Tab-separated table of C-alpha atoms and ligand atoms in Angstrom:
chain	number	residue	atom	x	y	z
M	207	MET	CA	58.515	-249.949	19.804
M	208	SER	CA	56.793	-246.433	20.795
M	209	ILE	CA	55.604	-243.537	18.478
M	210	LYS	CA	58.894	-240.995	18.714
M	211	HIS	CA	57.524	-236.934	17.713
M	212	PHE	CA	60.130	-233.952	16.934
M	213	LEU	CA	57.834	-232.035	18.517
M	214	GLN	CA	59.750	-229.580	20.212
M	215	PHE	CA	63.547	-229.497	20.391
M	216	ASN	CA	64.591	-230.663	23.506
M	217	ASP	CA	62.114	-234.210	22.907
M	218	LEU	CA	65.147	-234.987	22.099
M	219	SER	CA	68.085	-236.278	24.802
M	220	ARG	CA	72.118	-234.906	23.321
M	221	ASP	CA	72.838	-237.758	22.811
M	222	GLU	CA	70.106	-238.538	20.180
M	223	LEU	CA	70.932	-235.296	18.657
M	224	ASN	CA	74.868	-235.690	19.029
M	225	TYR	CA	74.044	-239.415	15.676
M	226	ILE	CA	71.578	-237.001	14.349
M	227	PHE	CA	73.508	-233.941	13.343
M	228	ASP	CA	76.556	-236.843	12.271
M	229	ARG	CA	74.051	-239.151	10.881
M	230	ALA	CA	73.543	-235.358	8.114
M	231	LEU	CA	77.213	-235.597	7.500
M	232	TRP	CA	77.086	-238.304	6.164
M	233	ILE	CA	73.953	-238.860	4.840
M	234	LYS	CA	75.290	-235.109	2.663
M	235	ALA	CA	78.541	-236.517	1.809
M	236	GLN	CA	77.081	-239.179	0.208
M	237	PHE	CA	74.523	-236.947	-1.479
M	238	LYS	CA	77.079	-234.604	-2.511
M	239	ALA	CA	79.155	-237.603	-4.378
M	240	TYR	CA	75.648	-238.817	-6.340
M	241	GLN	CA	75.408	-242.139	-4.480
M	242	GLN	CA	71.893	-243.247	-4.169
M	243	TYR	CA	70.809	-243.941	-0.914
M	244	TRP	CA	67.050	-244.703	-0.078
M	245	PRO	CA	66.852	-246.101	4.145
M	246	LEU	CA	62.113	-244.468	3.475
M	247	SER	CA	61.097	-246.626	0.225
M	248	ASP	CA	57.865	-247.455	0.226
M	249	ARG	CA	57.758	-244.795	3.283
M	250	THR	CA	54.858	-241.966	2.618
M	251	LEU	CA	55.195	-237.787	4.255
M	252	VAL	CA	52.878	-236.067	4.717
M	253	MET	CA	52.498	-232.074	5.298
M	254	ILE	CA	50.614	-230.379	7.071
M	255	PHE	CA	51.235	-226.799	6.216
M	256	GLU	CA	48.376	-223.498	7.976
M	257	LYS	CA	50.999	-221.493	7.198
M	258	ALA	CA	53.067	-220.514	4.285
M	259	SER	CA	56.694	-221.613	3.366
M	260	THR	CA	59.553	-222.521	0.642
M	261	ARG	CA	62.109	-224.084	2.791
M	262	THR	CA	60.374	-225.629	4.711
M	263	ARG	CA	58.090	-227.555	2.403
M	264	LEU	CA	61.061	-227.573	-0.184
M	265	SER	CA	63.767	-229.566	2.299
M	266	PHE	CA	61.104	-231.843	3.606
M	267	GLU	CA	59.224	-233.263	-0.260
M	268	ALA	CA	62.986	-233.667	-1.908
M	269	GLY	CA	64.399	-234.594	1.359
M	270	MET	CA	61.566	-237.872	1.308
M	271	GLN	CA	62.557	-237.790	-2.497
M	272	GLN	CA	65.828	-238.412	-2.443
M	273	LEU	CA	65.066	-240.929	0.777
M	274	GLY	CA	63.708	-243.091	-1.604
M	275	GLY	CA	60.032	-242.727	0.098
M	276	SER	CA	57.174	-239.664	-1.426
M	277	ALA	CA	55.662	-236.824	-0.317
M	278	ILE	CA	51.553	-235.386	0.184
M	279	TYR	CA	50.985	-231.619	0.223
M	280	LEU	CA	48.064	-230.165	2.195
M	281	ASN	CA	46.607	-226.993	3.494
M	282	THR	CA	44.736	-225.851	5.253
M	283	ARG	CA	42.704	-223.959	2.266
M	284	ASP	CA	41.509	-226.536	0.213
M	285	SER	CA	41.120	-229.941	2.044
M	286	GLN	CA	38.638	-230.383	4.732
M	287	LEU	CA	41.319	-229.436	7.822
M	288	GLY	CA	39.958	-225.856	6.719
M	289	ARG	CA	36.445	-226.041	6.812
M	290	GLY	CA	37.056	-227.728	11.112
M	291	GLU	CA	37.340	-231.109	11.366
M	292	PRO	CA	38.281	-231.829	14.808
M	293	VAL	CA	42.428	-232.176	14.546
M	294	GLU	CA	41.498	-235.862	16.528
M	295	ASP	CA	39.868	-236.656	13.817
M	296	ALA	CA	42.427	-235.545	11.516
M	297	ALA	CA	45.026	-237.525	13.356
M	298	GLN	CA	43.083	-240.587	13.317
M	299	VAL	CA	43.306	-240.389	9.569
M	300	ILE	CA	46.139	-238.938	8.278
M	301	SER	CA	48.174	-240.980	10.465
M	302	ARG	CA	46.755	-245.147	8.668
M	303	MET	CA	47.514	-243.354	5.335
M	304	SER	CA	50.983	-242.075	5.728
M	305	ASP	CA	54.731	-243.467	7.674
M	306	ILE	CA	55.448	-239.846	9.163
M	307	VAL	CA	53.799	-236.133	9.146
M	308	MET	CA	54.616	-232.783	9.753
M	309	ILE	CA	52.837	-230.509	10.514
M	310	ARG	CA	53.137	-226.128	10.212
M	311	THR	CA	50.526	-224.896	11.874
M	312	PHE	CA	49.259	-221.960	14.674
M	313	GLU	CA	49.239	-222.665	18.802
M	314	GLN	CA	52.174	-225.725	20.069
M	315	GLU	CA	49.261	-226.979	21.591
M	316	ILE	CA	47.685	-227.835	17.123
M	317	ILE	CA	50.203	-230.053	17.231
M	318	GLU	CA	50.539	-231.179	20.177
M	319	ARG	CA	46.962	-233.174	20.157
M	320	PHE	CA	47.945	-234.242	16.568
M	321	ALA	CA	50.329	-236.072	17.878
M	322	ALA	CA	48.746	-237.802	20.730
M	323	ASN	CA	46.648	-239.177	18.216
M	324	SER	CA	49.167	-240.262	15.541
M	325	ARG	CA	49.384	-243.737	14.658
M	326	VAL	CA	53.365	-242.325	13.436
M	327	PRO	CA	55.751	-239.788	14.932
M	328	VAL	CA	55.075	-235.736	13.909
M	329	ILE	CA	57.193	-233.676	13.121
M	330	ASN	CA	56.716	-229.282	13.973
M	331	GLY	CA	57.711	-227.444	11.029
M	332	LEU	CA	56.986	-224.633	13.230
M	333	THR	CA	54.169	-223.798	15.223
M	334	ASN	CA	53.734	-220.307	17.163
M	335	GLU	CA	56.383	-221.377	19.647
M	336	TYR	CA	58.763	-223.267	18.051
M	337	HIS	CA	60.861	-224.452	15.408
M	338	PRO	CA	62.445	-227.091	16.215
M	339	CYS	CA	64.718	-228.311	12.725
M	340	GLN	CA	65.651	-224.640	12.041
M	341	ILE	CA	66.943	-225.010	15.450
M	342	LEU	CA	68.694	-228.492	14.096
M	343	ALA	CA	69.941	-226.998	10.925
M	344	ASP	CA	70.796	-223.795	12.118
M	345	ILE	CA	73.712	-225.989	14.448
M	346	LEU	CA	75.191	-229.262	12.073
M	347	THR	CA	75.865	-225.384	9.946
M	348	PHE	CA	77.280	-224.770	13.472
M	349	ILE	CA	79.323	-227.520	13.621
M	350	GLU	CA	80.943	-227.953	9.922
M	351	HIS	CA	82.428	-224.268	10.268
M	352	ARG	CA	83.346	-223.620	13.940
M	353	GLY	CA	82.694	-227.435	15.409
M	354	PRO	CA	82.053	-228.451	18.556
M	355	ILE	CA	78.868	-225.566	19.636
M	356	GLN	CA	79.501	-227.263	23.735
M	357	GLY	CA	80.719	-223.284	25.326
M	358	LYS	CA	79.614	-220.956	22.888
M	359	THR	CA	78.078	-218.237	22.236
M	360	VAL	CA	75.230	-217.399	20.918
M	361	ALA	CA	73.431	-213.684	20.347
M	362	TRP	CA	69.933	-213.919	19.553
M	363	ILE	CA	69.420	-210.687	18.132
M	364	GLY	CA	64.849	-209.015	17.872
M	365	ASP	CA	62.234	-211.338	18.851
M	366	SER	CA	61.927	-213.557	21.397
M	367	ASN	CA	59.387	-215.875	18.703
M	368	ASN	CA	59.439	-219.030	18.274
M	369	VAL	CA	63.355	-219.082	16.812
M	370	CYS	CA	64.128	-217.508	19.772
M	371	ASN	CA	62.147	-219.804	21.965
M	372	THR	CA	64.120	-222.864	20.206
M	373	TRP	CA	68.258	-221.608	20.675
M	374	LEU	CA	67.168	-221.561	24.754
M	375	GLN	CA	65.958	-224.810	24.544
M	376	ALA	CA	68.809	-226.546	22.485
M	377	ALA	CA	71.379	-224.373	24.933
M	378	GLU	CA	69.823	-226.372	27.404
M	379	VAL	CA	70.765	-230.407	25.999
M	380	LEU	CA	73.774	-228.522	24.581
M	381	ASP	CA	74.749	-227.043	27.061
M	382	PHE	CA	75.821	-223.303	25.596
M	383	ASN	CA	74.806	-219.705	26.587
M	384	VAL	CA	72.351	-217.560	24.775
M	385	HIS	CA	72.783	-213.538	24.434
M	386	VAL	CA	68.845	-212.240	24.027
M	387	SER	CA	68.366	-208.856	23.794
M	388	THR	CA	64.778	-207.237	22.559
M	389	PRO	CA	62.773	-204.663	23.020
M	390	PRO	CA	60.507	-203.644	25.901
M	391	GLY	CA	58.025	-205.847	26.521
M	392	TYR	CA	59.348	-208.498	24.367
M	393	GLU	CA	61.206	-210.592	26.596
M	394	VAL	CA	61.475	-214.315	26.597
M	395	GLU	CA	59.150	-216.502	28.498
M	396	PRO	CA	60.535	-219.326	29.780
M	397	GLU	CA	56.642	-220.418	30.612
M	398	ARG	CA	56.230	-220.248	26.632
M	399	ALA	CA	59.587	-221.256	26.268
M	400	ASN	CA	59.672	-224.405	28.201
M	401	LEU	CA	62.647	-224.332	29.720
M	402	TYR	CA	64.240	-226.153	32.366
M	403	GLY	CA	66.139	-222.989	34.694
M	404	ASP	CA	67.700	-219.783	33.847
M	405	SER	CA	71.097	-220.959	33.712
M	406	HIS	CA	71.850	-220.730	29.277
M	407	TYR	CA	70.738	-217.522	28.385
M	408	GLU	CA	70.880	-214.677	29.852
M	409	GLU	CA	68.930	-211.273	28.837
M	410	PHE	CA	71.034	-208.233	27.385
M	411	ALA	CA	69.293	-204.168	27.273
M	412	ASP	CA	71.960	-203.404	24.944
M	413	PRO	CA	71.462	-205.499	22.161
M	414	MET	CA	75.753	-204.958	21.314
M	415	GLU	CA	75.918	-206.252	24.481
M	416	ALA	CA	73.847	-209.740	23.866
M	417	ALA	CA	76.089	-208.820	20.471
M	418	ARG	CA	79.550	-209.033	22.537
M	419	ASP	CA	82.276	-211.516	21.853
M	420	ALA	CA	79.619	-213.716	20.469
M	421	ASP	CA	80.940	-216.729	18.500
M	422	LEU	CA	77.444	-216.642	16.803
M	423	VAL	CA	74.916	-212.931	16.049
M	424	THR	CA	71.300	-214.226	15.062
M	425	THR	CA	67.830	-213.178	13.881
M	426	ASP	CA	64.651	-213.420	12.809
M	427	VAL	CA	62.279	-211.129	11.111
M	428	TRP	CA	60.249	-208.560	14.024
M	429	THR	CA	56.849	-209.813	12.421
M	430	SER	CA	56.172	-213.508	12.191
M	431	MET	CA	53.077	-215.505	10.164
M	432	GLY	CA	50.413	-214.881	12.688
M	433	PHE	CA	50.925	-211.588	13.871
M	434	GLU	CA	51.378	-209.714	10.622
M	435	ALA	CA	48.301	-207.228	13.039
M	436	GLU	CA	50.661	-205.858	15.034
M	437	ASN	CA	53.578	-205.580	12.197
M	438	GLU	CA	53.021	-201.349	12.222
M	439	GLU	CA	53.352	-202.185	16.198
M	440	ARG	CA	57.156	-203.481	15.605
M	441	MET	CA	58.849	-201.726	12.698
M	442	ARG	CA	58.038	-198.390	15.363
M	443	ASP	CA	59.721	-201.118	18.946
M	444	PHE	CA	62.626	-202.642	16.624
M	445	ALA	CA	64.267	-200.072	15.069
M	446	ASP	CA	67.025	-200.586	17.273
M	447	TRP	CA	67.665	-204.702	16.924
M	448	GLN	CA	68.266	-204.379	13.306
M	449	VAL	CA	71.845	-206.656	13.301
M	450	ASP	CA	74.781	-203.771	11.287
M	451	ALA	CA	78.271	-204.190	10.789
M	452	ASP	CA	79.015	-202.780	14.234
M	453	MET	CA	76.888	-205.106	16.100
M	454	MET	CA	78.882	-207.695	14.158
M	455	ARG	CA	82.459	-205.589	15.027
M	456	VAL	CA	81.981	-206.599	18.221
M	457	ALA	CA	81.322	-210.194	18.761
M	458	LYS	CA	84.674	-212.477	17.768
M	459	SER	CA	86.092	-211.662	14.459
M	460	ASP	CA	85.123	-215.134	13.151
M	461	ALA	CA	82.091	-214.789	14.410
M	462	LEU	CA	79.029	-216.303	11.935
M	463	PHE	CA	75.662	-214.470	11.407
M	464	MET	CA	72.920	-216.613	10.968
M	465	HIS	CA	68.884	-216.117	9.815
M	466	CYS	CA	66.444	-218.530	9.542
M	467	LEU	CA	64.933	-216.893	6.674
M	468	PRO	CA	63.435	-215.291	4.694
M	469	ALA	CA	64.738	-212.502	6.144
M	470	HIS	CA	63.902	-208.882	5.570
M	471	ARG	CA	67.398	-206.458	4.817
M	472	GLY	CA	66.802	-203.023	7.088
M	473	GLU	CA	64.893	-204.528	8.877
M	474	GLU	CA	65.983	-207.109	11.241
M	475	VAL	CA	69.118	-206.769	9.846
M	476	SER	CA	71.518	-204.808	6.769
M	477	ALA	CA	72.517	-206.111	3.973
M	478	ASP	CA	75.891	-206.483	4.610
M	479	VAL	CA	76.002	-208.310	7.037
M	480	ILE	CA	73.556	-211.084	5.498
M	481	ASP	CA	75.751	-211.004	2.568
M	482	GLY	CA	78.840	-210.112	3.796
M	483	LYS	CA	81.981	-212.759	5.118
M	484	HIS	CA	80.085	-213.809	8.314
M	485	SER	CA	77.045	-214.429	7.139
M	486	VAL	CA	76.625	-218.511	5.724
M	487	VAL	CA	72.919	-218.328	5.881
M	488	TRP	CA	72.872	-220.006	3.237
M	489	ASP	CA	74.708	-222.830	4.171
M	490	GLU	CA	72.224	-222.970	6.632
M	491	ALA	CA	68.732	-222.899	4.312
M	492	GLU	CA	70.677	-226.497	3.066
M	493	ASN	CA	71.213	-227.237	5.744
M	494	ARG	CA	67.454	-228.320	6.795
M	495	LEU	CA	67.867	-231.154	3.778
M	496	HIS	CA	70.337	-232.877	5.097
M	497	VAL	CA	69.702	-232.727	8.560
M	498	GLN	CA	66.071	-233.942	9.071
M	499	LYS	CA	66.658	-236.551	6.405
M	500	ALA	CA	68.540	-237.889	9.647
M	501	LEU	CA	65.622	-236.683	10.936
M	502	MET	CA	63.083	-238.941	8.606
M	503	GLU	CA	65.659	-241.519	8.859
M	504	TYR	CA	66.327	-241.696	13.042
M	505	LEU	CA	62.076	-241.484	13.979
M	506	LEU	CA	60.558	-244.152	11.612
M	507	LEU	CA	63.634	-246.713	11.383
M	508	GLY	CA	66.075	-245.631	14.922
M	509	ARG	CA	69.693	-246.190	15.008
M	510	ILE	CA	71.554	-247.569	11.699
M	511	LYS	CA	74.782	-248.217	13.231
L	213	CP	N1	63.083	-221.267	7.562
L	213	CP	C1	62.003	-221.817	7.705
L	213	CP	O1	61.022	-222.127	7.674
L	213	CP	O2	61.673	-221.218	5.603
L	213	CP	P1	60.194	-221.325	5.338
L	213	CP	O3	58.932	-220.646	6.081
L	213	CP	O4	60.508	-220.380	4.067
L	213	CP	O5	59.986	-222.723	5.280
L	214	NVA	N1	59.831	-216.758	13.396
L	214	NVA	C1	60.076	-217.174	11.851
L	214	NVA	C2	59.926	-217.822	10.853
L	214	NVA	C3	59.634	-218.039	9.579
L	214	NVA	C4	60.823	-219.424	9.031
L	214	NVA	C5	58.162	-217.327	11.713
L	214	NVA	O1	57.115	-217.240	12.370
L	214	NVA	O2	57.837	-216.188	10.340
């Protein structure tokens, strides 16, 4: 059987994604009922972090343990990875000692090179370009609250970053629309987002117009990890791209608000929105756990039934 990686959202088909969402709901229900489920006993996940994380580390480590396996954490600061060992060599060695690997790193090219030299599945835990596990969790959360996402409208307000790119890929695979509003100079780069076409997203100069009638409004930090040198300039450029109560009022009355977290209240989102009635950010964070368990099960064992 050929190895299946999850390096970009569109590595999985609509059919596979729907299977994973269904499976995640079943795994979540088992977990909530305290039913032990150990399909990955004796399997080892290696997690490689070149950037900080709370949710990604916790959800992968806890998730693997809850499936009966174990997880090992490596970071660039105290392993040979930070001392210039070629990615290809690291992939050869790490994938001979483990069953599945998750990587959070800088350029997408790094994870692609790792995967090309890996004997086991590789999962993208965030790169400069994409954050596919996040959007798995976000769409699972949408499905739980509102049903299928097909045909719905997602408003993305702010930076056209890794999370935005992944929403755009997801819209193509799952057939929904994304209304994007970024400040001038921060527009979507379709090639970087690796899109097939542009029929599933539309750009708006005015963030209020992007949010109008949306089923889901979402945003992310103005300065992503790795771009800290641009922080001051970004604070100025993004000042009018805050998701606030006025913006939520022009969206559908039952619109959801999501944020991958960590959030900066008073910057990309106002406190009354993230802590208000539209917000599902805690469900969204929790669903990282459940959907990634379904993902790991699928990459290692294929379809269960
Ligand atoms: N959303 C997310 O990936 O969070 P962490 O950076 O804490 O992993
Ligand atoms: N866009 C953010 C997401 C953090 C989870 C970053 O890359 O820093």
